[in-house]
Coordinates of C-alpha atoms and ligand atoms in Angstrom, one line a residue:
X1 CA -24.0 8.0 -13.6
X2 CA -25.6 11.4 -13.4
X3 CA -22.9 14.1 -13.7
X4 CA -24.7 17.0 -12.0
X5 CA -21.8 18.3 -10.0
X6 CA -18.2 19.1 -10.9
X7 CA -17.1 16.6 -8.2
X8 CA -18.9 13.8 -10.0
X9 CA -17.4 14.9 -13.3
X10 CA -13.9 14.9 -11.8
X11 CA -14.5 11.5 -10.3
X12 CA -15.7 10.1 -13.7
X13 CA -12.7 11.6 -15.4
X14 CA -10.4 10.1 -12.8
X15 CA -12.0 6.8 -13.3
X16 CA -11.1 7.1 -17.0
X17 CA -7.6 8.0 -16.1
X18 CA -7.7 11.8 -16.6
X19 CA -6.8 14.8 -14.5
X20 CA -8.6 17.9 -15.7
X21 CA -8.2 21.6 -15.8
X22 CA -10.7 23.2 -13.5
X23 CA -12.1 25.3 -16.3
X24 CA -12.6 22.3 -18.4
X25 CA -14.7 20.7 -15.6
X26 CA -16.7 23.9 -15.2
X27 CA -17.4 23.9 -19.0
X28 CA -18.5 20.3 -18.9
X29 CA -20.7 21.0 -15.9
X30 CA -22.3 23.8 -17.8
X31 CA -22.9 21.8 -21.0
X32 CA -26.6 21.0 -21.8
X33 CA -25.7 17.3 -21.5
X34 CA -22.6 16.9 -19.3
X35 CA -22.4 13.2 -19.8
X36 CA -22.4 13.5 -23.6
X37 CA -20.0 16.4 -23.4
X38 CA -17.6 14.4 -21.2
X39 CA -17.7 11.4 -23.6
X40 CA -17.0 13.7 -26.6
X41 CA -14.2 15.5 -24.8
X42 CA -12.5 12.3 -23.8
X43 CA -12.9 11.1 -27.3
X44 CA -11.3 14.3 -28.6
X45 CA -8.3 14.2 -26.3
X46 CA -5.2 12.6 -27.7
X47 CA -4.5 9.1 -26.5
X48 CA -1.5 10.2 -24.5
X49 CA -3.2 13.2 -22.7
X50 CA -3.2 12.9 -19.0
X51 CA -5.1 16.1 -18.4
X52 CA -8.3 17.1 -20.0
X53 CA -8.0 20.8 -21.0
X54 CA -10.4 23.5 -21.9
X55 CA -9.3 23.1 -25.5
X56 CA -10.3 19.4 -25.6
X57 CA -13.8 20.4 -24.3
X58 CA -14.1 23.3 -26.6
X59 CA -13.4 21.3 -29.8
X60 CA -16.4 19.1 -29.0
X61 CA -18.9 21.8 -28.2
X62 CA -19.9 23.8 -31.3
X63 CA -19.8 27.6 -31.2
X64 CA -23.3 28.0 -30.0
X65 CA -22.9 25.4 -27.2
X66 CA -19.8 27.2 -26.0
X67 CA -21.7 30.4 -25.7
X68 CA -24.5 28.7 -23.9
X69 CA -22.1 26.8 -21.7
X70 CA -20.3 30.0 -20.8
X71 CA -23.6 31.6 -19.8
X72 CA -24.3 28.6 -17.6
X73 CA -21.0 28.6 -15.9
X74 CA -22.1 31.1 -13.3
X75 CA -25.3 29.2 -12.6
X76 CA -23.4 26.0 -12.3
X77 CA -21.0 27.6 -9.9
X78 CA -23.9 28.9 -7.8
X79 CA -25.5 25.5 -7.7
X80 CA -22.3 24.0 -6.5
X81 CA -22.0 26.6 -3.8
X82 CA -25.4 25.8 -2.5
X83 CA -25.2 22.0 -3.0
X84 CA -21.6 21.6 -2.1
X85 CA -21.0 23.8 0.8
X86 CA -24.2 24.1 2.8
X87 CA -23.5 22.7 6.2
X88 CA -25.9 20.1 7.4
X89 CA -27.2 22.4 10.0
X90 CA -26.7 26.1 10.4
X91 CA -23.0 27.0 10.7
X92 CA -22.0 27.2 14.2
X93 CA -20.6 30.6 14.7
X94 CA -19.6 29.6 18.2
X95 CA -17.2 26.9 17.0
X96 CA -15.8 29.3 14.5
X97 CA -15.2 32.2 16.7
X98 CA -13.8 30.0 19.5
X99 CA -11.5 28.0 17.4
X100 CA -10.2 30.4 14.8
X101 CA -9.5 33.4 17.0
X102 CA -6.4 33.1 19.1
X103 CA -6.8 35.4 22.1
X104 CA -5.0 38.6 22.5
X105 CA -2.9 38.0 25.6
X106 CA -0.4 40.8 25.4
X107 CA 3.2 39.8 25.1
X108 CA 5.1 41.4 28.0
X109 CA 8.4 39.6 27.9
X110 CA 10.8 40.6 25.2
X111 CA 11.9 37.0 24.8
X112 CA 8.5 35.5 24.7
X113 CA 7.1 34.9 21.3
X114 CA 4.5 37.6 20.7
X115 CA 1.0 36.2 20.7
X116 CA -1.0 36.9 17.6
X117 CA -4.2 38.8 17.6
X118 CA -6.2 38.4 14.4
X119 CA -9.0 40.8 13.7
X120 CA -12.0 39.4 15.4
X121 CA -13.7 36.9 13.1
X122 CA -16.3 38.5 10.9
X123 CA -18.9 36.7 9.0
X124 CA -18.7 37.6 5.5
X125 CA -21.6 39.9 4.6
X126 CA -21.5 39.1 1.0
X127 CA -22.6 35.5 1.3
X128 CA -26.0 33.9 1.5
X129 CA -26.7 32.7 5.1
X130 CA -26.3 29.1 4.3
X131 CA -22.8 29.1 2.8
X132 CA -19.8 28.3 4.9
X133 CA -18.8 30.6 7.7
X134 CA -15.8 32.6 6.9
X135 CA -13.5 34.3 9.3
X136 CA -11.2 36.8 7.8
X137 CA -8.3 38.9 8.9
X138 CA -4.7 38.0 9.0
X139 CA -3.2 37.2 12.3
X140 CA -0.7 39.8 13.2
X141 CA 1.8 40.7 15.9
X142 CA -0.6 42.4 18.1
X143 CA -2.1 44.9 15.6
X144 CA -5.3 44.4 13.8
X145 CA -5.2 44.3 10.1
X146 CA -8.3 45.1 8.1
X147 CA -9.7 42.1 6.4
X148 CA -8.5 42.1 2.8
X149 CA -10.6 41.1 -0.1
X150 CA -10.4 37.5 -1.0
X151 CA -12.4 37.9 -4.2
X152 CA -10.7 35.8 -6.8
X153 CA -8.8 37.8 -9.4
X154 CA -10.8 37.3 -12.5
X155 CA -7.6 36.9 -14.4
X156 CA -6.3 34.2 -12.2
X157 CA -8.7 31.5 -13.2
X158 CA -7.1 30.5 -16.4
X159 CA -3.6 30.3 -15.2
X160 CA -1.7 27.5 -17.0
X161 CA -0.4 24.8 -14.7
X162 CA 3.0 25.7 -16.1
X163 CA 3.0 28.9 -14.1
X164 CA 3.0 26.9 -10.9
X165 CA 6.2 26.2 -9.1
X166 CA 6.7 23.7 -6.3
X167 CA 10.2 23.1 -4.9
X168 CA 11.0 20.8 -2.0
X169 CA 13.9 21.1 0.5
X170 CA 14.9 19.3 3.7
X171 CA 13.1 16.1 2.8
X172 CA 14.7 12.8 4.0
X173 CA 12.9 10.7 1.4
X174 CA 15.4 8.6 -0.4
X175 CA 18.3 9.9 1.7
X176 CA 17.9 8.1 5.0
X177 CA 21.2 6.8 6.1
X178 CA 20.5 5.8 9.6
X179 CA 21.4 2.3 10.7
X180 CA 20.0 2.7 14.2
X181 CA 23.3 2.4 15.8
X182 CA 24.7 4.6 18.6
X183 CA 27.0 6.4 16.3
X184 CA 24.1 7.7 14.3
X185 CA 22.6 9.4 17.4
X186 CA 26.0 11.0 17.9
X187 CA 26.0 12.4 14.4
X188 CA 22.4 13.6 14.5
X189 CA 23.0 15.6 17.7
X190 CA 26.4 16.8 16.4
X191 CA 24.7 18.1 13.3
X192 CA 21.9 19.7 15.4
X193 CA 24.6 21.5 17.5
X194 CA 26.5 22.6 14.4
X195 CA 23.5 24.1 12.7
X196 CA 21.8 25.7 15.7
X197 CA 25.0 27.0 17.4
X198 CA 25.7 28.7 14.0
X199 CA 22.6 30.8 14.5
X200 CA 23.8 31.9 18.0
X201 CA 27.5 32.3 17.4
X202 CA 27.3 35.9 16.2
X203 CA 25.4 37.0 19.2
X204 CA 27.6 35.8 22.1
X205 CA 31.3 35.5 22.7
X206 CA 31.1 31.9 23.6
X207 CA 33.7 29.4 24.8
X208 CA 33.6 25.6 24.7
X209 CA 32.6 23.9 28.0
X210 CA 36.1 22.5 28.5
X211 CA 37.6 26.0 28.2
X212 CA 35.1 27.6 30.6
X213 CA 36.2 25.1 33.3
X214 CA 39.8 26.4 33.0
X215 CA 38.9 30.1 33.1
X216 CA 39.6 32.1 36.3
X217 CA 36.6 32.5 38.7
X218 CA 34.7 35.8 38.2
X219 CA 35.4 35.9 34.4
X220 CA 32.6 36.8 32.0
X221 CA 31.6 33.6 30.3
X222 CA 29.2 32.6 27.5
X223 CA 28.4 29.1 26.2
X224 CA 26.2 27.6 23.5
X225 CA 24.9 24.1 24.2
X226 CA 22.1 21.6 24.0
X227 CA 20.0 21.5 27.1
X228 CA 21.1 18.4 28.9
X229 CA 19.3 18.8 32.2
X230 CA 17.1 21.3 34.0
X231 CA 16.7 20.9 37.7
X232 CA 15.9 23.2 40.6
X233 CA 18.3 23.9 43.5
X234 CA 17.4 23.5 47.1
X235 CA 16.5 27.2 47.3
X236 CA 14.4 27.3 44.2
X237 CA 16.9 28.5 41.6
X238 CA 17.4 26.7 38.3
X239 CA 20.4 24.8 37.2
X240 CA 20.5 24.3 33.5
X241 CA 23.2 22.0 32.3
X242 CA 24.4 22.7 28.7
X243 CA 26.4 20.3 26.6
X244 CA 28.6 21.0 23.6
X245 CA 31.1 18.9 21.7
X246 CA 33.6 19.2 24.5
X247 CA 31.6 18.4 27.5
X248 CA 28.9 19.8 29.8
X249 CA 28.7 22.8 32.1
X250 CA 26.2 23.9 34.7
X251 CA 24.5 27.3 34.5
X252 CA 22.5 28.9 37.3
X253 CA 19.4 31.0 36.6
X254 CA 18.2 32.6 39.8
X255 CA 14.5 32.5 40.5
X256 CA 14.1 36.3 40.8
X257 CA 15.8 37.2 37.5
X258 CA 13.7 38.5 34.6
X259 CA 14.8 35.6 32.5
X260 CA 13.7 33.0 35.1
X261 CA 10.2 32.5 33.4
X262 CA 12.1 31.4 30.3
X263 CA 13.2 28.3 32.1
X264 CA 9.6 27.1 31.8
X265 CA 10.1 27.1 28.0
X266 CA 13.2 25.0 27.9
X267 CA 13.0 21.5 26.4
X268 CA 15.7 18.9 26.7
X269 CA 18.0 18.7 23.7
X270 CA 17.2 22.2 22.4
X271 CA 20.1 24.6 21.6
X272 CA 20.5 27.8 23.6
X273 CA 23.2 30.3 24.4
X274 CA 23.9 31.8 27.9
X275 CA 25.9 34.8 29.0
X276 CA 27.0 35.5 32.5
X277 CA 29.8 35.4 35.1
X278 CA 31.7 32.4 36.3
X279 CA 31.4 31.7 40.0
X280 CA 34.5 32.2 42.2
X281 CA 35.3 28.5 42.2
X282 CA 34.7 28.4 38.4
X283 CA 32.2 25.6 38.9
X284 CA 29.1 27.3 37.5
X285 CA 28.0 30.2 35.3
X286 CA 25.6 32.8 36.9
X287 CA 23.4 33.5 33.9
X288 CA 22.4 37.1 32.9
X289 CA 21.1 36.4 29.5
X290 CA 19.5 33.5 27.7
X291 CA 19.2 33.4 23.9
X292 CA 17.3 31.2 21.5
X293 CA 18.2 30.7 17.9
X294 CA 14.9 32.3 17.0
X295 CA 13.5 34.1 14.0
X296 CA 14.6 37.7 13.6
X297 CA 11.8 40.1 14.5
X298 CA 12.5 41.9 11.3
X299 CA 11.9 38.8 9.1
X300 CA 10.2 39.7 5.9
X301 CA 8.3 36.9 4.3
X302 CA 8.2 36.4 0.6
X303 CA 4.8 36.5 -1.2
X304 CA 3.5 35.3 -4.5
X305 CA 3.4 37.8 -7.4
X306 CA -0.1 36.9 -8.4
X307 CA -3.3 36.3 -6.6
X308 CA -3.2 32.6 -5.8
X309 CA -4.3 30.7 -2.7
X310 CA -3.4 27.4 -0.9
X311 CA -5.7 25.3 1.2
X312 CA -3.8 24.0 4.3
X313 CA -5.4 20.9 5.8
X314 CA -4.3 17.8 7.6
X315 CA -5.6 14.8 9.6
X316 CA -8.2 13.4 7.1
X317 CA -8.2 10.0 8.9
X318 CA -10.0 8.1 6.1
X319 CA -10.8 4.6 7.4
X320 CA -12.0 5.8 10.8
X321 CA -15.7 5.6 11.6
X322 CA -15.4 9.2 12.5
X323 CA -14.1 10.4 9.2
X324 CA -16.5 13.2 8.1
X325 CA -17.2 12.2 4.5
X326 CA -20.0 14.7 4.1
X327 CA -17.9 17.7 5.3
X328 CA -15.1 16.5 3.0
X329 CA -17.6 16.3 0.1
X330 CA -18.7 19.9 0.8
X331 CA -15.1 21.1 0.9
X332 CA -14.4 19.3 -2.4
X333 CA -17.5 20.7 -4.1
X334 CA -16.7 24.2 -2.8
X335 CA -13.2 23.9 -4.4
X336 CA -15.0 23.6 -7.8
X337 CA -16.8 26.9 -7.4
X338 CA -15.8 30.3 -8.7
X339 CA -15.3 31.4 -5.2
X340 CA -12.4 28.9 -4.9
X341 CA -11.0 29.7 -8.3
X342 CA -7.8 31.1 -6.8
X343 CA -7.2 28.0 -4.7
X344 CA -4.6 26.2 -6.8
X345 CA -2.7 24.3 -4.1
X346 CA -3.9 21.8 -1.5
X347 CA -1.3 21.0 1.2
X348 CA -2.0 18.1 3.5
X349 CA 0.1 17.9 6.6
X350 CA -0.2 14.2 7.5
X351 CA -2.6 11.5 8.7
X352 CA -4.3 10.9 5.4
X353 CA -5.8 7.7 6.8
X354 CA -6.6 6.4 10.2
X355 CA -4.1 3.6 9.9
X356 CA -4.1 0.4 11.9
X357 CA -2.6 -0.3 15.4
X358 CA -1.6 3.3 16.0
X359 CA -3.3 3.5 19.4
X360 CA -4.7 0.8 21.8
X361 CA -8.3 -0.2 20.9
X362 CA -8.2 1.8 17.7
X363 CA -9.5 -1.2 15.8
X364 CA -12.9 -0.8 17.5
X365 CA -13.4 2.5 15.6
X366 CA -12.2 1.4 12.2
X367 CA -14.5 1.7 9.3
X368 CA -11.9 0.1 7.0
X369 CA -9.6 -2.4 8.5
X370 CA -7.1 -2.9 5.8
X371 CA -4.5 -0.2 5.5
X372 CA -4.3 -0.4 1.7
X373 CA -8.0 -0.2 1.4
X374 CA -7.8 2.9 3.5
X375 CA -5.5 4.5 1.1
X376 CA -7.7 3.4 -1.8
X377 CA -10.6 5.1 -0.2
X378 CA -8.5 8.2 0.6
X379 CA -7.5 8.3 -3.1
X380 CA -11.2 8.2 -4.0
X381 CA -11.9 11.2 -1.8
X382 CA -9.0 13.0 -3.3
X383 CA -10.6 12.6 -6.7
X384 CA -13.4 14.8 -5.5
X385 CA -11.2 17.8 -5.5
X386 CA -10.5 19.6 -8.8
X387 CA -8.2 17.7 -11.0
X388 CA -6.0 20.7 -11.6
X389 CA -5.3 21.3 -8.0
X390 CA -1.6 20.9 -7.2
X391 CA -1.5 18.6 -4.1
X392 CA 1.5 18.3 -1.8
X393 CA 1.4 15.8 1.1
X394 CA 3.5 14.6 4.0
X395 CA 2.9 11.6 6.2
X396 CA 1.8 11.7 9.8
X397 CA 1.9 9.3 12.7
X398 CA -1.2 7.4 11.4
X399 CA 0.3 6.8 8.0
X400 CA 2.0 3.7 6.8
X401 CA 5.6 4.9 7.0
X402 CA 8.1 4.7 9.8
X403 CA 7.0 6.5 12.9
X404 CA 10.4 7.9 13.8
X405 CA 11.0 11.4 12.5
X406 CA 12.1 12.5 9.9
X407 CA 9.5 10.3 8.2
X408 CA 10.2 9.5 4.5
X409 CA 7.4 10.0 2.0
X410 CA 5.1 7.1 1.0
X411 CA 6.6 4.1 -0.7
X412 CA 6.0 3.1 -4.3
X413 CA 3.0 0.9 -3.5
X414 CA 1.2 3.7 -1.7
X415 CA 2.1 6.3 -4.3
X416 CA 0.6 4.0 -6.9
X417 CA -2.6 3.8 -4.9
X418 CA -2.8 7.6 -4.7
X419 CA -1.6 8.3 -8.2
X420 CA -4.9 9.4 -9.8
X421 CA -4.3 13.0 -8.7
X422 CA -0.6 12.9 -9.2
X423 CA 0.1 14.4 -5.7
X424 CA 3.6 15.6 -4.8
X425 CA 4.5 13.2 -2.0
X426 CA 7.3 14.3 0.3
X427 CA 8.6 13.5 3.8
X428 CA 7.8 14.8 7.2
X429 CA 9.0 17.5 7.7
X430 CA 9.7 19.2 4.4
X431 CA 9.9 22.7 3.2
X432 CA 7.8 23.3 0.1
X433 CA 8.2 26.5 -1.9
X434 CA 5.1 27.4 -3.7
X435 CA 5.2 30.5 -6.0
X436 CA 8.1 31.8 -4.0
X437 CA 6.5 31.3 -0.6
X438 CA 8.2 28.7 1.5
X439 CA 6.0 26.6 3.6
X440 CA 7.5 24.3 6.3
X441 CA 5.2 21.3 6.5
X442 CA 5.5 19.2 9.7
X443 CA 2.8 16.8 10.9
X444 CA 3.2 18.0 14.5
X445 CA 3.7 15.1 16.9
X446 CA 6.1 17.2 19.0
X447 CA 3.2 19.7 19.7
X448 CA 1.9 17.2 22.2
X449 CA 5.2 17.4 23.9
X450 CA 5.5 21.2 23.8
X451 CA 1.9 21.5 25.2
X452 CA 2.6 19.0 27.9
X453 CA 5.8 20.7 29.0
X454 CA 5.1 24.4 28.8
X455 CA 2.7 26.3 31.0
X456 CA -0.8 26.6 29.8
X457 CA -0.6 30.3 28.8
X458 CA 2.5 29.6 26.6
X459 CA 1.1 26.6 24.7
X460 CA -2.2 24.7 24.9
X461 CA -4.5 22.6 22.7
X462 CA -6.8 25.6 22.4
X463 CA -3.9 27.7 21.1
X464 CA -1.8 25.2 19.1
X465 CA -0.2 28.0 17.1
X466 CA 1.5 29.2 20.2
X467 CA 3.2 25.9 20.6
X468 CA 4.3 26.3 17.0
X469 CA 5.8 29.7 17.9
X470 CA 8.1 27.9 20.3
X471 CA 9.3 25.5 17.7
X472 CA 10.1 28.5 15.5
X473 CA 11.9 30.2 18.4
X474 CA 13.9 27.0 19.0
X475 CA 14.4 26.6 15.2
X476 CA 13.6 22.9 15.5
X477 CA 10.4 21.1 14.8
X478 CA 10.9 18.4 17.6
X479 CA 13.6 19.4 20.0
X480 CA 12.9 16.9 22.8
X481 CA 13.8 13.4 21.9
X482 CA 11.9 10.6 23.8
X483 CA 8.4 10.9 25.2
X484 CA 6.0 11.2 22.2
X485 CA 8.8 11.9 19.8
X486 CA 10.7 9.2 18.2
X487 CA 13.8 10.3 16.4
X488 CA 15.4 8.3 13.6
X489 CA 19.1 8.6 13.9
X490 CA 20.4 10.1 10.7
X491 CA 23.7 11.6 9.7
X492 CA 22.1 15.0 9.7
X493 CA 19.3 16.5 11.7
X494 CA 16.4 17.1 9.2
X495 CA 14.3 18.5 12.0
X496 CA 16.3 21.7 12.4
X497 CA 14.5 24.7 10.9
X498 CA 17.5 25.9 8.9
X499 CA 15.9 28.6 6.9
X500 CA 13.0 30.7 8.3
X501 CA 9.9 29.7 6.4
X502 CA 7.2 32.2 5.3
X503 CA 4.5 29.8 6.5
X504 CA 4.7 27.0 9.1
X505 CA 2.0 24.4 8.6
X506 CA 1.3 21.6 11.1
X507 CA -1.6 19.4 12.2
X508 CA -1.8 16.4 14.5
X509 CA -3.5 17.9 17.5
X510 CA -6.8 18.3 15.6
X511 CA -7.2 21.9 16.7
X512 CA -7.4 24.9 14.5
X513 CA -5.2 27.8 15.4
X514 CA -3.2 30.4 13.6
X515 CA -1.2 33.5 14.2
X516 CA 2.0 35.3 13.2
X517 CA 5.3 34.9 15.0
X518 CA 7.9 37.5 13.9
X519 CA 5.9 37.7 10.6
X520 CA 5.9 34.0 10.0
X521 CA 2.3 32.7 9.6
X522 CA 1.8 29.7 11.8
X523 CA -1.2 27.5 10.9
X524 CA -2.3 24.4 12.7
X525 CA -5.1 23.0 10.6
X526 CA -7.9 21.1 12.3
X527 CA -9.1 17.7 11.1
X528 CA -11.7 15.8 9.1
X529 CA -12.4 13.3 11.9
X530 CA -15.2 13.8 14.5
X531 CA -14.4 13.2 18.2
X532 CA -13.2 9.6 18.8
X533 CA -13.9 7.6 21.9
X534 CA -10.4 8.2 23.2
X535 CA -10.6 11.9 22.6
X536 CA -13.9 12.0 24.4
X537 CA -12.4 10.2 27.3
X538 CA -9.6 12.8 27.6
X539 CA -11.8 15.8 26.7
X540 CA -10.2 16.6 23.4
X541 CA -12.8 18.6 21.4
X542 CA -11.5 18.5 17.8
X543 CA -12.0 21.3 15.3
X544 CA -13.3 19.2 12.5
X545 CA -14.2 20.2 8.9
X546 CA -12.4 23.5 8.7
X547 CA -10.2 24.5 5.8
X548 CA -7.8 27.4 6.3
X549 CA -7.1 29.1 3.0
X550 CA -4.1 31.3 2.7
X551 CA -3.6 34.1 0.1
X552 CA 0.0 33.5 -1.1
X553 CA 0.2 37.0 -2.3
X554 CA -0.6 38.6 1.1
X555 CA -0.3 35.7 3.6
X556 CA -3.8 36.6 4.8
X557 CA -5.8 33.7 6.1
X558 CA -9.5 32.8 5.6
X559 CA -11.0 29.9 7.5
X560 CA -13.9 28.1 5.9
X561 CA -16.1 25.7 7.7
X562 CA -17.7 22.7 6.1
X563 CA -19.0 20.8 9.0
Ligands
D5M1 O1 -3.8 12.6 17.4 C1 -4.8 13.6 17.6 C2 -4.6 14.2 19.0 O2 -5.1 13.3 20.0 C3 -3.1 14.4 19.4 O3 -3.0 15.5 20.2 C4 -2.7 13.1 20.1 C5 -4.0 12.8 20.8 N1 -4.4 11.3 20.8 C6 -5.3 10.7 20.1 N2 -5.4 9.4 20.5 C7 -4.5 9.2 21.4 C8 -4.1 8.1 22.2 N3 -4.7 6.9 22.1 N4 -3.2 8.3 23.1 C9 -2.6 9.5 23.3 N5 -2.9 10.6 22.6 C10 -3.8 10.4 21.7 P1 -3.7 11.7 16.1 O4 -2.4 11.0 16.2 O5 -3.7 12.7 14.9 O6 -4.9 10.9 16.1
FE2 FE1 -4.4 13.1 13.3
ZN3 ZN1 -1.3 12.8 14.1

């Protein structure tokens, strides 16, 4: 097989059972005869080597060849840029500016999450016209930040894989205890209450529901509880019923209060605190203040101490007729270029494959009908990306794991199928700490719920990151149980956002959106699946073929388009 691109070289190495350092692949690609060089390098590698290194390649190329190869590296990289990332047609700047620029609706309410305003997308002036469109500029809390350089640090390219660190927390994989019995639901909600009330306790002088009922009418009263019911009274006020471990208590939010618009944001089962005055008959609390567990406004995210980047993607949907293999190929080829030298991590937030029987009539649009064959093909596509990329993946609702959240990571059989690239497979959700930067990865099924329940300006498919802001504010990735969201009863609530992440990464809604909420970078990656018949019927216009790339040392985001 001709080995004219790094992607082909990686594929060939993977076929022979090797991962490879990116530099090794680049060297091979630059050799006068890549196929012969690959053969020789494989020959030279020790039998037990899993990863082909630069050293293996170098020993097989004599000194002259090495010099030649080094000269050719730049050319090879240029070729790949042209061949690998040129969109089929001219890049659509319209799609890019539409989809990667959250609007700048000013945040008027103090409680409302501030809406991010990234610098307006600029097309990189340093690129040839036929390379992917790039929008730069970090999303910020209302202020523009000048685009920072994303030029790869020349020193970063040769970083040993040992410098990399990936830690995982909050993953249910291997720890699921749920038996599906009623008692488990009691424990999961009790744990939710414990964890989230802990975040509110210092802010209000709260009393249990049972004690409030015994307080004299007219007393100051505060309570922390899970939202049990929200209904409107005959004259248009809101009655929010809160529940704690001792019982429930009704709280009245009058329609003309400044906090009344916050009632729109409430989801059943989320945890909030109220402060107010008990009515004369001690039957209801008149609410003056409503608090969410929230992220402190002063939150200071951690950053990596070297220039290194992560690509945040999701919703690959291999096996669907709409899977965009060409766009994926361009993305994979781009990852082999010098321009992508700092991209050392690839995080995939669920829906690797299209799955089977996920939605009615889905089978009519399947390209691959067998679920294992879908993972086989996905694994083949994964081999296109550089062998030395560190890959972390969580499952989504199309994947072959239980649908109820938290979802455990893939089982042994699926891990085996996807083993060529040795990805780090964790559950949904999970917090992955990469080079000191914590990234909460969650597939995002609850985003459908948040978007359906909240008013358009607070959360919509066109601004999925705003829906994510509300999850951060509620400190829970899927507050409302029921509807779209299936909750697996467990002893503890893995869906609580216990620690503030530096980055929150979701997918699922197939729309690209990003912004910062109290300094936390929220990124909803798009997808690699063109519009399906269902999506057409309901007017979902997916953002397909985009790869958001985050600088882990600055948390700046660059969106690249490959479709
Ligand atoms: O879902 C992608 C998006 O499309 C997500 O917002 C749900 C929505 N979707 C897609 N297909 C359906 C059907 N058949 N019913 C309801 N909602 C749907 P994903 O699960 O990633 O394909
Ligand atoms: Fe999806
Ligand atoms: Zn999904």
